[in-house]
mmCIF file with all atom_site columns, C-alpha atoms in Angstrom:
data_model
loop_
_atom_site.group_PDB
_atom_site.id
_atom_site.type_symbol
_atom_site.label_atom_id
_atom_site.label_alt_id
_atom_site.label_comp_id
_atom_site.label_asym_id
_atom_site.label_entity_id
_atom_site.label_seq_id
_atom_site.pdbx_PDB_ins_code
_atom_site.Cartn_x
_atom_site.Cartn_y
_atom_site.Cartn_z
_atom_site.occupancy
_atom_site.B_iso_or_equiv
_atom_site.pdbx_formal_charge
_atom_site.auth_seq_id
_atom_site.auth_comp_id
_atom_site.auth_asym_id
_atom_site.auth_atom_id
_atom_site.pdbx_PDB_model_num
ATOM 1   C CA . UNK A 1 1   ? 10.465  -0.178  -0.542  1.00 0.00 ? 211 UNK A CA 1
ATOM 2   C CA . UNK A 1 2   ? 9.201   1.347   2.693   1.00 0.00 ? 212 UNK A CA 1
ATOM 3   C CA . UNK A 1 3   ? 11.274  3.439   5.040   1.00 0.00 ? 213 UNK A CA 1
ATOM 4   C CA . UNK A 1 4   ? 10.927  3.265   8.789   1.00 0.00 ? 214 UNK A CA 1
ATOM 5   C CA . UNK A 1 5   ? 10.570  6.745   10.299  1.00 0.00 ? 215 UNK A CA 1
ATOM 6   C CA . UNK A 1 6   ? 9.817   7.090   13.953  1.00 0.00 ? 216 UNK A CA 1
ATOM 7   C CA . UNK A 1 7   ? 7.174   9.486   15.290  1.00 0.00 ? 217 UNK A CA 1
ATOM 8   C CA . UNK A 1 8   ? 3.877   10.640  13.839  1.00 0.00 ? 218 UNK A CA 1
ATOM 9   C CA . UNK A 1 9   ? 3.051   13.232  11.197  1.00 0.00 ? 219 UNK A CA 1
ATOM 10  C CA . UNK A 1 10  ? 0.037   15.451  11.393  1.00 0.00 ? 220 UNK A CA 1
ATOM 11  C CA . UNK A 1 11  ? -1.769  16.753  8.317   1.00 0.00 ? 221 UNK A CA 1
ATOM 12  C CA . UNK A 1 12  ? -0.057  20.094  8.957   1.00 0.00 ? 222 UNK A CA 1
ATOM 13  C CA . UNK A 1 13  ? 3.343   18.558  8.163   1.00 0.00 ? 223 UNK A CA 1
ATOM 14  C CA . UNK A 1 14  ? 2.161   17.011  4.911   1.00 0.00 ? 224 UNK A CA 1
ATOM 15  C CA . UNK A 1 15  ? 3.984   18.480  1.910   1.00 0.00 ? 225 UNK A CA 1
ATOM 16  C CA . UNK A 1 16  ? 3.082   17.921  -1.773  1.00 0.00 ? 226 UNK A CA 1
ATOM 17  C CA . UNK A 1 17  ? 5.740   16.440  -4.033  1.00 0.00 ? 227 UNK A CA 1
ATOM 18  C CA . UNK A 1 18  ? 8.508   18.735  -5.130  1.00 0.00 ? 228 UNK A CA 1
ATOM 19  C CA . UNK A 1 19  ? 8.389   19.617  -8.823  1.00 0.00 ? 229 UNK A CA 1
ATOM 20  C CA . UNK A 1 20  ? 11.599  19.243  -10.777 1.00 0.00 ? 230 UNK A CA 1
ATOM 21  C CA . UNK A 1 21  ? 11.824  21.974  -13.436 1.00 0.00 ? 231 UNK A CA 1
ATOM 22  C CA . UNK A 1 22  ? 11.284  20.747  -16.977 1.00 0.00 ? 232 UNK A CA 1
ATOM 23  C CA . UNK A 1 23  ? 14.457  20.990  -19.062 1.00 0.00 ? 233 UNK A CA 1
ATOM 24  C CA . UNK A 1 24  ? 16.790  20.744  -16.063 1.00 0.00 ? 234 UNK A CA 1
ATOM 25  C CA . UNK A 1 25  ? 19.371  17.982  -15.812 1.00 0.00 ? 235 UNK A CA 1
ATOM 26  C CA . UNK A 1 26  ? 17.477  16.417  -12.872 1.00 0.00 ? 236 UNK A CA 1
ATOM 27  C CA . UNK A 1 27  ? 14.318  16.420  -15.001 1.00 0.00 ? 237 UNK A CA 1
ATOM 28  C CA . UNK A 1 28  ? 16.101  14.463  -17.725 1.00 0.00 ? 238 UNK A CA 1
ATOM 29  C CA . UNK A 1 29  ? 17.390  11.954  -15.152 1.00 0.00 ? 239 UNK A CA 1
ATOM 30  C CA . UNK A 1 30  ? 13.886  11.549  -13.788 1.00 0.00 ? 240 UNK A CA 1
ATOM 31  C CA . UNK A 1 31  ? 12.565  10.904  -17.341 1.00 0.00 ? 241 UNK A CA 1
ATOM 32  C CA . UNK A 1 32  ? 15.254  8.317   -17.824 1.00 0.00 ? 242 UNK A CA 1
ATOM 33  C CA . UNK A 1 33  ? 14.219  6.568   -14.598 1.00 0.00 ? 243 UNK A CA 1
ATOM 34  C CA . UNK A 1 34  ? 10.546  6.577   -15.618 1.00 0.00 ? 244 UNK A CA 1
ATOM 35  C CA . UNK A 1 35  ? 11.369  5.179   -19.056 1.00 0.00 ? 245 UNK A CA 1
ATOM 36  C CA . UNK A 1 36  ? 13.377  2.280   -17.698 1.00 0.00 ? 246 UNK A CA 1
ATOM 37  C CA . UNK A 1 37  ? 10.779  1.570   -15.041 1.00 0.00 ? 247 UNK A CA 1
ATOM 38  C CA . UNK A 1 38  ? 8.180   1.203   -17.771 1.00 0.00 ? 248 UNK A CA 1
ATOM 39  C CA . UNK A 1 39  ? 10.270  -1.492  -19.392 1.00 0.00 ? 249 UNK A CA 1
ATOM 40  C CA . UNK A 1 40  ? 9.729   -3.824  -16.452 1.00 0.00 ? 250 UNK A CA 1
ATOM 41  C CA . UNK A 1 41  ? 13.498  -4.248  -15.959 1.00 0.00 ? 251 UNK A CA 1
ATOM 42  C CA . UNK A 1 42  ? 13.998  -2.971  -12.406 1.00 0.00 ? 252 UNK A CA 1
ATOM 43  C CA . UNK A 1 43  ? 17.737  -3.753  -12.350 1.00 0.00 ? 253 UNK A CA 1
ATOM 44  C CA . UNK A 1 44  ? 18.181  -1.537  -15.412 1.00 0.00 ? 254 UNK A CA 1
ATOM 45  C CA . UNK A 1 45  ? 15.994  1.146   -13.821 1.00 0.00 ? 255 UNK A CA 1
ATOM 46  C CA . UNK A 1 46  ? 18.260  1.616   -10.850 1.00 0.00 ? 256 UNK A CA 1
ATOM 47  C CA . UNK A 1 47  ? 21.592  1.532   -12.683 1.00 0.00 ? 257 UNK A CA 1
ATOM 48  C CA . UNK A 1 48  ? 23.576  4.759   -13.016 1.00 0.00 ? 258 UNK A CA 1
ATOM 49  C CA . UNK A 1 49  ? 23.175  6.123   -16.564 1.00 0.00 ? 259 UNK A CA 1
ATOM 50  C CA . UNK A 1 50  ? 26.467  6.274   -18.437 1.00 0.00 ? 260 UNK A CA 1
ATOM 51  C CA . UNK A 1 51  ? 28.332  9.520   -17.880 1.00 0.00 ? 261 UNK A CA 1
ATOM 52  C CA . UNK A 1 52  ? 26.059  10.725  -15.037 1.00 0.00 ? 262 UNK A CA 1
ATOM 53  C CA . UNK A 1 53  ? 27.116  11.857  -11.586 1.00 0.00 ? 263 UNK A CA 1
ATOM 54  C CA . UNK A 1 54  ? 26.373  9.243   -8.868  1.00 0.00 ? 264 UNK A CA 1
ATOM 55  C CA . UNK A 1 55  ? 25.475  11.884  -6.240  1.00 0.00 ? 265 UNK A CA 1
ATOM 56  C CA . UNK A 1 56  ? 22.996  13.559  -8.563  1.00 0.00 ? 266 UNK A CA 1
ATOM 57  C CA . UNK A 1 57  ? 21.453  10.269  -9.575  1.00 0.00 ? 267 UNK A CA 1
ATOM 58  C CA . UNK A 1 58  ? 20.900  9.276   -5.921  1.00 0.00 ? 268 UNK A CA 1
ATOM 59  C CA . UNK A 1 59  ? 19.479  12.670  -5.102  1.00 0.00 ? 269 UNK A CA 1
ATOM 60  C CA . UNK A 1 60  ? 16.961  12.480  -7.975  1.00 0.00 ? 270 UNK A CA 1
ATOM 61  C CA . UNK A 1 61  ? 15.935  8.933   -7.061  1.00 0.00 ? 271 UNK A CA 1
ATOM 62  C CA . UNK A 1 62  ? 15.421  9.997   -3.425  1.00 0.00 ? 272 UNK A CA 1
ATOM 63  C CA . UNK A 1 63  ? 13.274  12.956  -4.497  1.00 0.00 ? 273 UNK A CA 1
ATOM 64  C CA . UNK A 1 64  ? 11.280  10.605  -6.750  1.00 0.00 ? 274 UNK A CA 1
ATOM 65  C CA . UNK A 1 65  ? 10.706  8.063   -3.969  1.00 0.00 ? 275 UNK A CA 1
ATOM 66  C CA . UNK A 1 66  ? 9.575   10.746  -1.554  1.00 0.00 ? 276 UNK A CA 1
ATOM 67  C CA . UNK A 1 67  ? 7.070   12.084  -4.039  1.00 0.00 ? 277 UNK A CA 1
ATOM 68  C CA . UNK A 1 68  ? 5.501   8.752   -4.854  1.00 0.00 ? 278 UNK A CA 1
ATOM 69  C CA . UNK A 1 69  ? 1.886   8.556   -3.617  1.00 0.00 ? 279 UNK A CA 1
ATOM 70  C CA . UNK A 1 70  ? 1.881   11.434  -1.162  1.00 0.00 ? 280 UNK A CA 1
ATOM 71  C CA . UNK A 1 71  ? -1.608  10.321  -0.035  1.00 0.00 ? 281 UNK A CA 1
ATOM 72  C CA . UNK A 1 72  ? -2.883  6.844   0.827   1.00 0.00 ? 282 UNK A CA 1
ATOM 73  C CA . UNK A 1 73  ? -5.887  6.709   -1.463  1.00 0.00 ? 283 UNK A CA 1
ATOM 74  C CA . UNK A 1 74  ? -8.015  4.446   -3.622  1.00 0.00 ? 284 UNK A CA 1
ATOM 75  C CA . UNK A 1 75  ? -9.039  6.776   -6.397  1.00 0.00 ? 285 UNK A CA 1
ATOM 76  C CA . UNK A 1 76  ? -10.343 10.347  -5.954  1.00 0.00 ? 286 UNK A CA 1
ATOM 77  C CA . UNK A 1 77  ? -13.222 9.408   -3.614  1.00 0.00 ? 287 UNK A CA 1
ATOM 78  C CA . UNK A 1 78  ? -11.377 7.376   -0.987  1.00 0.00 ? 288 UNK A CA 1
ATOM 79  C CA . UNK A 1 79  ? -8.533  8.494   1.267   1.00 0.00 ? 289 UNK A CA 1
ATOM 80  C CA . UNK A 1 80  ? -7.139  6.558   4.204   1.00 0.00 ? 290 UNK A CA 1
ATOM 81  C CA . UNK A 1 81  ? -5.564  8.098   7.341   1.00 0.00 ? 291 UNK A CA 1
ATOM 82  C CA . UNK A 1 82  ? -3.520  6.087   9.848   1.00 0.00 ? 292 UNK A CA 1
ATOM 83  C CA . UNK A 1 83  ? -4.132  5.521   13.589  1.00 0.00 ? 293 UNK A CA 1
ATOM 84  C CA . UNK A 1 84  ? -3.234  2.478   15.651  1.00 0.00 ? 294 UNK A CA 1
ATOM 85  C CA . UNK A 1 85  ? -4.890  3.575   18.888  1.00 0.00 ? 295 UNK A CA 1
ATOM 86  C CA . UNK A 1 86  ? -1.611  3.317   20.830  1.00 0.00 ? 296 UNK A CA 1
ATOM 87  C CA . UNK A 1 87  ? 1.274   5.219   19.328  1.00 0.00 ? 297 UNK A CA 1
ATOM 88  C CA . UNK A 1 88  ? -0.926  7.282   16.986  1.00 0.00 ? 298 UNK A CA 1
ATOM 89  C CA . UNK A 1 89  ? -4.327  7.843   18.544  1.00 0.00 ? 299 UNK A CA 1
ATOM 90  C CA . UNK A 1 90  ? -5.620  10.577  16.283  1.00 0.00 ? 300 UNK A CA 1
ATOM 91  C CA . UNK A 1 91  ? -5.779  9.594   12.556  1.00 0.00 ? 301 UNK A CA 1
ATOM 92  C CA . UNK A 1 92  ? -3.032  11.239  10.518  1.00 0.00 ? 302 UNK A CA 1
ATOM 93  C CA . UNK A 1 93  ? -2.714  11.866  6.777   1.00 0.00 ? 303 UNK A CA 1
ATOM 94  C CA . UNK A 1 94  ? 0.432   10.243  5.414   1.00 0.00 ? 304 UNK A CA 1
ATOM 95  C CA . UNK A 1 95  ? 1.930   8.997   2.157   1.00 0.00 ? 305 UNK A CA 1
ATOM 96  C CA . UNK A 1 96  ? 0.969   5.580   0.881   1.00 0.00 ? 306 UNK A CA 1
ATOM 97  C CA . UNK A 1 97  ? 4.438   4.092   1.546   1.00 0.00 ? 307 UNK A CA 1
ATOM 98  C CA . UNK A 1 98  ? 4.341   5.426   5.111   1.00 0.00 ? 308 UNK A CA 1
ATOM 99  C CA . UNK A 1 99  ? 0.781   4.163   5.663   1.00 0.00 ? 309 UNK A CA 1
ATOM 100 C CA . UNK A 1 100 ? 1.729   0.701   4.459   1.00 0.00 ? 310 UNK A CA 1
ATOM 101 C CA . UNK A 1 101 ? 4.873   0.754   6.598   1.00 0.00 ? 311 UNK A CA 1
ATOM 102 C CA . UNK A 1 102 ? 2.784   1.660   9.671   1.00 0.00 ? 312 UNK A CA 1
ATOM 103 C CA . UNK A 1 103 ? 0.257   -1.026  8.739   1.00 0.00 ? 313 UNK A CA 1
ATOM 104 C CA . UNK A 1 104 ? 2.682   -3.908  8.227   1.00 0.00 ? 314 UNK A CA 1
ATOM 105 C CA . UNK A 1 105 ? 4.571   -3.061  11.449  1.00 0.00 ? 315 UNK A CA 1
ATOM 106 C CA . UNK A 1 106 ? 1.244   -2.936  13.317  1.00 0.00 ? 316 UNK A CA 1
ATOM 107 C CA . UNK A 1 107 ? 0.011   -6.243  11.822  1.00 0.00 ? 317 UNK A CA 1
ATOM 108 C CA . UNK A 1 108 ? 3.278   -7.960  12.764  1.00 0.00 ? 318 UNK A CA 1
ATOM 109 C CA . UNK A 1 109 ? 2.916   -6.640  16.339  1.00 0.00 ? 319 UNK A CA 1
ATOM 110 C CA . UNK A 1 110 ? -0.602  -8.117  16.503  1.00 0.00 ? 320 UNK A CA 1
ATOM 111 C CA . UNK A 1 111 ? 0.570   -11.487 15.195  1.00 0.00 ? 321 UNK A CA 1
ATOM 112 C CA . UNK A 1 112 ? 3.455   -11.561 17.665  1.00 0.00 ? 322 UNK A CA 1
ATOM 113 C CA . UNK A 1 113 ? 1.137   -10.816 20.598  1.00 0.00 ? 323 UNK A CA 1
ATOM 114 C CA . UNK A 1 114 ? 0.523   -14.171 22.356  1.00 0.00 ? 324 UNK A CA 1
ATOM 115 C CA . UNK A 1 115 ? -2.513  -12.782 24.143  1.00 0.00 ? 325 UNK A CA 1
ATOM 116 C CA . UNK A 1 116 ? -4.156  -12.097 20.702  1.00 0.00 ? 326 UNK A CA 1
ATOM 117 C CA . UNK A 1 117 ? -2.716  -14.914 18.604  1.00 0.00 ? 327 UNK A CA 1
ATOM 118 C CA . UNK A 1 118 ? -1.777  -17.748 21.030  1.00 0.00 ? 328 UNK A CA 1
ATOM 119 C CA . UNK A 1 119 ? 0.686   -20.190 19.539  1.00 0.00 ? 329 UNK A CA 1
ATOM 120 C CA . UNK A 1 120 ? 0.407   -22.864 22.235  1.00 0.00 ? 330 UNK A CA 1
ATOM 121 C CA . UNK A 1 121 ? -2.133  -25.680 21.822  1.00 0.00 ? 331 UNK A CA 1
ATOM 122 C CA . UNK A 1 122 ? -5.072  -25.397 24.215  1.00 0.00 ? 332 UNK A CA 1
ATOM 123 C CA . UNK A 1 123 ? -4.607  -21.678 24.903  1.00 0.00 ? 333 UNK A CA 1
ATOM 124 C CA . UNK A 1 124 ? -7.943  -19.997 23.977  1.00 0.00 ? 334 UNK A CA 1
ATOM 125 C CA . UNK A 1 125 ? -8.251  -17.019 21.660  1.00 0.00 ? 335 UNK A CA 1
ATOM 126 C CA . UNK A 1 126 ? -9.268  -13.792 23.416  1.00 0.00 ? 336 UNK A CA 1
ATOM 127 C CA . UNK A 1 127 ? -12.856 -12.518 23.256  1.00 0.00 ? 337 UNK A CA 1
ATOM 128 C CA . UNK A 1 128 ? -11.793 -9.616  21.105  1.00 0.00 ? 338 UNK A CA 1
ATOM 129 C CA . UNK A 1 129 ? -9.991  -11.822 18.550  1.00 0.00 ? 339 UNK A CA 1
ATOM 130 C CA . UNK A 1 130 ? -12.633 -11.456 15.826  1.00 0.00 ? 340 UNK A CA 1
ATOM 131 C CA . UNK A 1 131 ? -12.643 -7.702  16.160  1.00 0.00 ? 341 UNK A CA 1
ATOM 132 C CA . UNK A 1 132 ? -8.833  -7.554  15.841  1.00 0.00 ? 342 UNK A CA 1
ATOM 133 C CA . UNK A 1 133 ? -8.861  -9.923  12.862  1.00 0.00 ? 343 UNK A CA 1
ATOM 134 C CA . UNK A 1 134 ? -11.535 -7.824  11.091  1.00 0.00 ? 344 UNK A CA 1
ATOM 135 C CA . UNK A 1 135 ? -9.441  -4.676  11.641  1.00 0.00 ? 345 UNK A CA 1
ATOM 136 C CA . UNK A 1 136 ? -6.365  -6.324  10.196  1.00 0.00 ? 346 UNK A CA 1
ATOM 137 C CA . UNK A 1 137 ? -8.185  -7.561  7.126   1.00 0.00 ? 347 UNK A CA 1
ATOM 138 C CA . UNK A 1 138 ? -9.995  -4.239  6.580   1.00 0.00 ? 348 UNK A CA 1
ATOM 139 C CA . UNK A 1 139 ? -6.640  -2.435  6.560   1.00 0.00 ? 349 UNK A CA 1
ATOM 140 C CA . UNK A 1 140 ? -5.001  -5.029  4.294   1.00 0.00 ? 350 UNK A CA 1
ATOM 141 C CA . UNK A 1 141 ? -7.891  -4.543  1.848   1.00 0.00 ? 351 UNK A CA 1
ATOM 142 C CA . UNK A 1 142 ? -6.905  -0.863  1.665   1.00 0.00 ? 352 UNK A CA 1
ATOM 143 C CA . UNK A 1 143 ? -3.500  -1.872  0.274   1.00 0.00 ? 353 UNK A CA 1
ATOM 144 C CA . UNK A 1 144 ? -5.219  -3.853  -2.521  1.00 0.00 ? 354 UNK A CA 1
ATOM 145 C CA . UNK A 1 145 ? -7.528  -0.868  -3.174  1.00 0.00 ? 355 UNK A CA 1
ATOM 146 C CA . UNK A 1 146 ? -4.570  1.492   -3.417  1.00 0.00 ? 356 UNK A CA 1
ATOM 147 C CA . UNK A 1 147 ? -2.613  -0.787  -5.779  1.00 0.00 ? 357 UNK A CA 1
ATOM 148 C CA . UNK A 1 148 ? -5.580  -1.342  -8.103  1.00 0.00 ? 358 UNK A CA 1
ATOM 149 C CA . UNK A 1 149 ? -6.493  2.366   -8.251  1.00 0.00 ? 359 UNK A CA 1
ATOM 150 C CA . UNK A 1 150 ? -3.022  3.967   -8.297  1.00 0.00 ? 360 UNK A CA 1
ATOM 151 C CA . UNK A 1 151 ? -0.578  1.366   -9.608  1.00 0.00 ? 361 UNK A CA 1
ATOM 152 C CA . UNK A 1 152 ? -2.383  -1.170  -11.828 1.00 0.00 ? 362 UNK A CA 1
ATOM 153 C CA . UNK A 1 153 ? -0.719  0.231   -14.978 1.00 0.00 ? 363 UNK A CA 1
ATOM 154 C CA . UNK A 1 154 ? 2.651   -0.489  -13.430 1.00 0.00 ? 364 UNK A CA 1
ATOM 155 C CA . UNK A 1 155 ? 1.505   -3.996  -12.403 1.00 0.00 ? 365 UNK A CA 1
ATOM 156 C CA . UNK A 1 156 ? 0.480   -4.643  -16.005 1.00 0.00 ? 366 UNK A CA 1
ATOM 157 C CA . UNK A 1 157 ? 3.813   -3.353  -17.384 1.00 0.00 ? 367 UNK A CA 1
ATOM 158 C CA . UNK A 1 158 ? 5.529   -5.837  -15.103 1.00 0.00 ? 368 UNK A CA 1
ATOM 159 C CA . UNK A 1 159 ? 3.098   -8.540  -16.308 1.00 0.00 ? 369 UNK A CA 1
ATOM 160 C CA . UNK A 1 160 ? 2.133   -9.345  -12.712 1.00 0.00 ? 370 UNK A CA 1
ATOM 161 C CA . UNK A 1 161 ? -1.610  -8.686  -13.009 1.00 0.00 ? 371 UNK A CA 1
ATOM 162 C CA . UNK A 1 162 ? -2.523  -12.396 -13.020 1.00 0.00 ? 372 UNK A CA 1
ATOM 163 C CA . UNK A 1 163 ? -0.703  -12.902 -9.712  1.00 0.00 ? 373 UNK A CA 1
ATOM 164 C CA . UNK A 1 164 ? -2.264  -9.790  -8.160  1.00 0.00 ? 374 UNK A CA 1
ATOM 165 C CA . UNK A 1 165 ? -5.752  -10.805 -9.332  1.00 0.00 ? 375 UNK A CA 1
ATOM 166 C CA . UNK A 1 166 ? -5.388  -14.356 -7.939  1.00 0.00 ? 376 UNK A CA 1
ATOM 167 C CA . UNK A 1 167 ? -4.112  -13.046 -4.633  1.00 0.00 ? 377 UNK A CA 1
ATOM 168 C CA . UNK A 1 168 ? -6.939  -10.554 -4.388  1.00 0.00 ? 378 UNK A CA 1
ATOM 169 C CA . UNK A 1 169 ? -9.581  -13.060 -5.428  1.00 0.00 ? 379 UNK A CA 1
ATOM 170 C CA . UNK A 1 170 ? -8.444  -15.474 -2.709  1.00 0.00 ? 380 UNK A CA 1
ATOM 171 C CA . UNK A 1 171 ? -8.490  -12.657 -0.161  1.00 0.00 ? 381 UNK A CA 1
ATOM 172 C CA . UNK A 1 172 ? -11.971 -11.495 -1.145  1.00 0.00 ? 382 UNK A CA 1
ATOM 173 C CA . UNK A 1 173 ? -13.504 -14.960 -1.170  1.00 0.00 ? 383 UNK A CA 1
ATOM 174 C CA . UNK A 1 174 ? -12.095 -15.587 2.292   1.00 0.00 ? 384 UNK A CA 1
ATOM 175 C CA . UNK A 1 175 ? -13.426 -12.349 3.826   1.00 0.00 ? 385 UNK A CA 1
ATOM 176 C CA . UNK A 1 176 ? -16.788 -12.806 2.094   1.00 0.00 ? 386 UNK A CA 1
ATOM 177 C CA . UNK A 1 177 ? -17.102 -16.410 3.278   1.00 0.00 ? 387 UNK A CA 1
ATOM 178 C CA . UNK A 1 178 ? -16.867 -15.302 6.919   1.00 0.00 ? 388 UNK A CA 1
ATOM 179 C CA . UNK A 1 179 ? -18.254 -11.786 6.557   1.00 0.00 ? 389 UNK A CA 1
ATOM 180 C CA . UNK A 1 180 ? -15.027 -10.201 7.841   1.00 0.00 ? 390 UNK A CA 1
ATOM 181 C CA . UNK A 1 181 ? -15.140 -6.844  6.079   1.00 0.00 ? 391 UNK A CA 1
ATOM 182 C CA . UNK A 1 182 ? -18.094 -4.453  6.021   1.00 0.00 ? 392 UNK A CA 1
ATOM 183 C CA . UNK A 1 183 ? -19.507 -3.968  2.516   1.00 0.00 ? 393 UNK A CA 1
ATOM 184 C CA . UNK A 1 184 ? -19.020 -0.195  2.784   1.00 0.00 ? 394 UNK A CA 1
ATOM 185 C CA . UNK A 1 185 ? -15.257 -0.720  3.172   1.00 0.00 ? 395 UNK A CA 1
ATOM 186 C CA . UNK A 1 186 ? -15.213 -2.737  -0.044  1.00 0.00 ? 396 UNK A CA 1
ATOM 187 C CA . UNK A 1 187 ? -16.789 0.064   -2.058  1.00 0.00 ? 397 UNK A CA 1
ATOM 188 C CA . UNK A 1 188 ? -13.533 1.251   -3.774  1.00 0.00 ? 398 UNK A CA 1
ATOM 189 C CA . UNK A 1 189 ? -13.244 -2.145  -5.542  1.00 0.00 ? 399 UNK A CA 1
ATOM 190 C CA . UNK A 1 190 ? -16.888 -3.174  -5.663  1.00 0.00 ? 400 UNK A CA 1
ATOM 191 C CA . UNK A 1 191 ? -17.040 -3.465  -9.466  1.00 0.00 ? 401 UNK A CA 1
ATOM 192 C CA . UNK A 1 192 ? -13.909 -5.623  -9.590  1.00 0.00 ? 402 UNK A CA 1
ATOM 193 C CA . UNK A 1 193 ? -15.266 -7.768  -6.713  1.00 0.00 ? 403 UNK A CA 1
ATOM 194 C CA . UNK A 1 194 ? -18.503 -8.336  -8.631  1.00 0.00 ? 404 UNK A CA 1
ATOM 195 C CA . UNK A 1 195 ? -16.554 -9.335  -11.763 1.00 0.00 ? 405 UNK A CA 1
ATOM 196 C CA . UNK A 1 196 ? -14.469 -11.840 -9.823  1.00 0.00 ? 406 UNK A CA 1
ATOM 197 C CA . UNK A 1 197 ? -17.598 -13.321 -8.306  1.00 0.00 ? 407 UNK A CA 1
ATOM 198 C CA . UNK A 1 198 ? -19.416 -13.636 -11.612 1.00 0.00 ? 408 UNK A CA 1
ATOM 199 C CA . UNK A 1 199 ? -16.412 -15.410 -13.247 1.00 0.00 ? 409 UNK A CA 1
ATOM 200 C CA . UNK A 1 200 ? -16.393 -18.007 -10.513 1.00 0.00 ? 410 UNK A CA 1
ATOM 201 C CA . UNK A 1 201 ? -20.053 -19.010 -10.927 1.00 0.00 ? 411 UNK A CA 1
#
């Protein structure tokens, strides 16, 4: 789902998605892909349509993947830029798949760091542990915010909304219990959070 590309991208190198001309053969292939994706059958969605050229099908799919979510956002009012403070010190604008790729790699690096997450019994957690944990959770919340704002229709077509809602509810109750994410950061999904809370009373 996410490609690993080394190096950073500044906002100057950001390019909007390439438009495929309506009526062209590639346009028809793209429409076919979208139609089968809507069915919820992902195996069918990736199969080569009968009589089509394999090279052209792969090229269209690659163009489609590259154009998906060119910005990591949660609706029109919230946009997230990536910086890890080490490899990428100045926040960069990047696509949602790239942001999530950066994020998951960074989170794994934190979890693998014995000085931050000691695995041996008796080894104390560092003084900055809570700060690191809060940053991880804040950034993971952004993935939920992006999915709910940009992809919830697709989640519903796949009939996975109950699983997503349960996962998010558990996440939110945990961070609220220990005050791990600033309320301002939760703003993109505040209405949903309030609904989840009211249903649990």
